[in-house]
XYZ file of C-alpha atoms in Angstrom:
170
model
C -193.770 76.405 40.283
C -195.270 79.808 41.127
C -196.102 78.491 44.478
C -192.607 77.132 45.236
C -193.342 73.639 43.729
C -190.056 72.379 42.178
C -191.359 69.227 40.314
C -192.247 71.199 37.297
C -188.565 72.234 36.694
C -187.804 68.570 35.814
C -190.541 68.954 32.993
C -188.915 71.870 31.794
C -185.209 70.433 31.976
C -186.851 67.271 30.340
C -188.130 69.522 27.461
C -184.692 70.622 26.722
C -183.320 67.397 26.592
C -185.925 65.811 24.218
C -186.283 68.774 21.823
C -184.153 69.027 18.665
C -181.113 71.045 19.045
C -181.517 74.315 17.132
C -185.421 74.052 17.140
C -187.535 76.902 18.339
C -189.266 74.434 20.657
C -185.969 73.719 22.456
C -185.206 77.507 22.437
C -188.807 77.956 23.966
C -187.934 75.366 26.612
C -184.601 77.460 27.589
C -186.822 80.562 27.724
C -189.514 78.902 29.862
C -187.118 77.377 32.175
C -185.191 80.466 32.741
C -188.199 82.391 33.359
C -189.484 80.036 36.052
C -186.245 79.585 37.877
C -185.966 83.528 37.907
C -189.205 83.744 39.602
C -187.909 81.330 42.252
C -185.191 83.634 42.793
C -182.339 81.652 41.210
C -181.033 84.421 38.936
C -177.549 82.782 38.217
C -179.161 79.618 36.857
C -181.464 82.055 34.748
C -178.793 83.967 33.381
C -176.680 80.572 32.441
C -179.963 79.340 30.696
C -180.308 82.675 28.666
C -176.678 82.459 27.469
C -176.688 78.746 26.706
C -179.971 79.222 24.768
C -178.829 82.211 22.885
C -175.524 80.419 21.957
C -177.446 77.392 20.706
C -179.956 79.657 18.683
C -177.051 81.542 17.469
C -175.182 78.358 16.209
C -178.312 77.116 14.520
C -179.562 80.428 13.070
C -182.852 80.284 15.116
C -183.584 83.897 14.448
C -186.800 84.019 16.282
C -185.320 82.569 19.548
C -182.081 84.833 18.967
C -184.032 87.958 19.234
C -185.974 86.929 22.282
C -182.900 85.995 23.959
C -181.065 89.113 23.060
C -183.754 90.807 24.927
C -183.311 88.689 27.784
C -179.649 89.407 27.844
C -180.360 93.020 27.987
C -182.129 92.565 31.129
C -179.755 90.141 32.340
C -176.762 92.786 31.870
C -178.997 95.500 34.093
C -179.212 92.777 36.839
C -175.697 91.978 36.983
C -174.515 95.564 37.037
C -173.214 95.535 33.404
C -175.065 98.714 32.600
C -172.932 99.783 29.780
C -173.271 96.397 27.919
C -176.990 96.475 28.629
C -177.301 100.004 26.922
C -175.365 98.799 24.076
C -177.374 95.530 23.668
C -180.543 97.703 24.012
C -179.676 100.054 21.509
C -178.903 97.396 19.064
C -182.106 95.737 19.756
C -184.042 98.946 19.224
C -182.069 99.836 16.041
C -183.411 96.431 14.496
C -186.852 97.022 15.500
C -186.670 100.460 13.989
C -185.368 98.896 10.802
C -188.821 97.144 10.291
C -188.423 94.145 12.440
C -190.813 94.643 15.404
C -190.570 92.312 18.309
C -192.569 91.848 21.447
C -189.700 92.132 23.866
C -189.223 95.830 22.598
C -191.213 97.041 25.729
C -188.843 95.098 28.128
C -185.729 96.226 26.354
C -187.186 99.959 26.393
C -188.057 99.559 30.125
C -184.664 98.301 30.885
C -182.938 101.258 29.027
C -185.195 103.640 30.828
C -184.136 102.149 34.022
C -180.475 102.716 33.290
C -181.081 106.203 31.830
C -183.101 107.269 34.990
C -180.414 105.922 37.409
C -177.743 107.938 35.221
C -179.879 111.121 35.622
C -180.836 111.113 31.810
C -184.591 111.992 32.724
C -185.424 113.210 29.275
C -184.438 109.739 27.893
C -185.905 107.725 30.611
C -189.451 109.738 29.773
C -189.047 109.317 26.254
C -188.446 105.369 26.654
C -191.238 104.959 29.277
C -193.742 107.045 27.138
C -192.761 104.809 24.007
C -193.468 101.713 26.158
C -197.088 102.895 27.121
C -197.695 103.191 23.427
C -196.443 99.523 22.959
C -198.149 98.152 25.933
C -201.413 99.606 24.462
C -200.790 97.865 21.167
C -199.748 94.468 23.072
C -202.900 94.556 25.397
C -200.971 91.910 27.598
C -200.965 92.423 31.543
C -197.477 91.254 31.644
C -196.604 94.095 29.494
C -199.280 96.758 30.430
C -198.780 96.659 34.225
C -194.821 97.088 34.185
C -195.320 99.874 31.756
C -197.698 101.832 33.729
C -195.635 101.325 36.900
C -192.490 102.597 35.485
C -193.817 105.446 33.587
C -195.673 106.604 36.747
C -192.354 106.466 38.420
C -190.653 108.087 35.749
C -193.174 111.067 35.916
C -192.859 111.167 39.490
C -189.088 111.811 39.153
C -189.746 114.539 36.552
C -192.173 116.154 39.289
C -195.028 115.392 37.477
C -197.102 114.147 40.332
C -200.615 114.531 38.960
C -199.696 112.725 35.879
C -197.931 110.085 37.729
C -200.828 109.521 39.725
C -203.160 108.888 36.538
C -200.927 106.113 35.511
C -200.488 104.545 38.957
């Protein structure tokens, strides 16, 4: 599907149909389909899938899926201009992580919060978040976490007038 081939979407939709409601496998099917349609530019459909997947995970108490989808909803709120909601969700997510429940999606949530902070003129807050994401990305060692972290931190440093530092991260 990354090459625009849409046939794979049918397989992902079928995965939702055939998996047990409330199972983590079904939640992953929602997450995978939403990611794929998002990459195809179909953001409203992706947002709907996140919401539907979250409601189901919440109804069945599938905590692992709920946490992942909570992070996705933070990003969705950013994309749809609901910045206050995005910040509130981000802060809640980060508070849960700080209470001793780490999560892979913390980097995405902190990056989202940093974007909003930067756009609202909170350079210190944006820098704090982007610096923390650099640490998280080093721990994750996964390109899909590392590359956005480096790019956004570079941008934030540039906004702070730290051109030489920004160049190092770029």
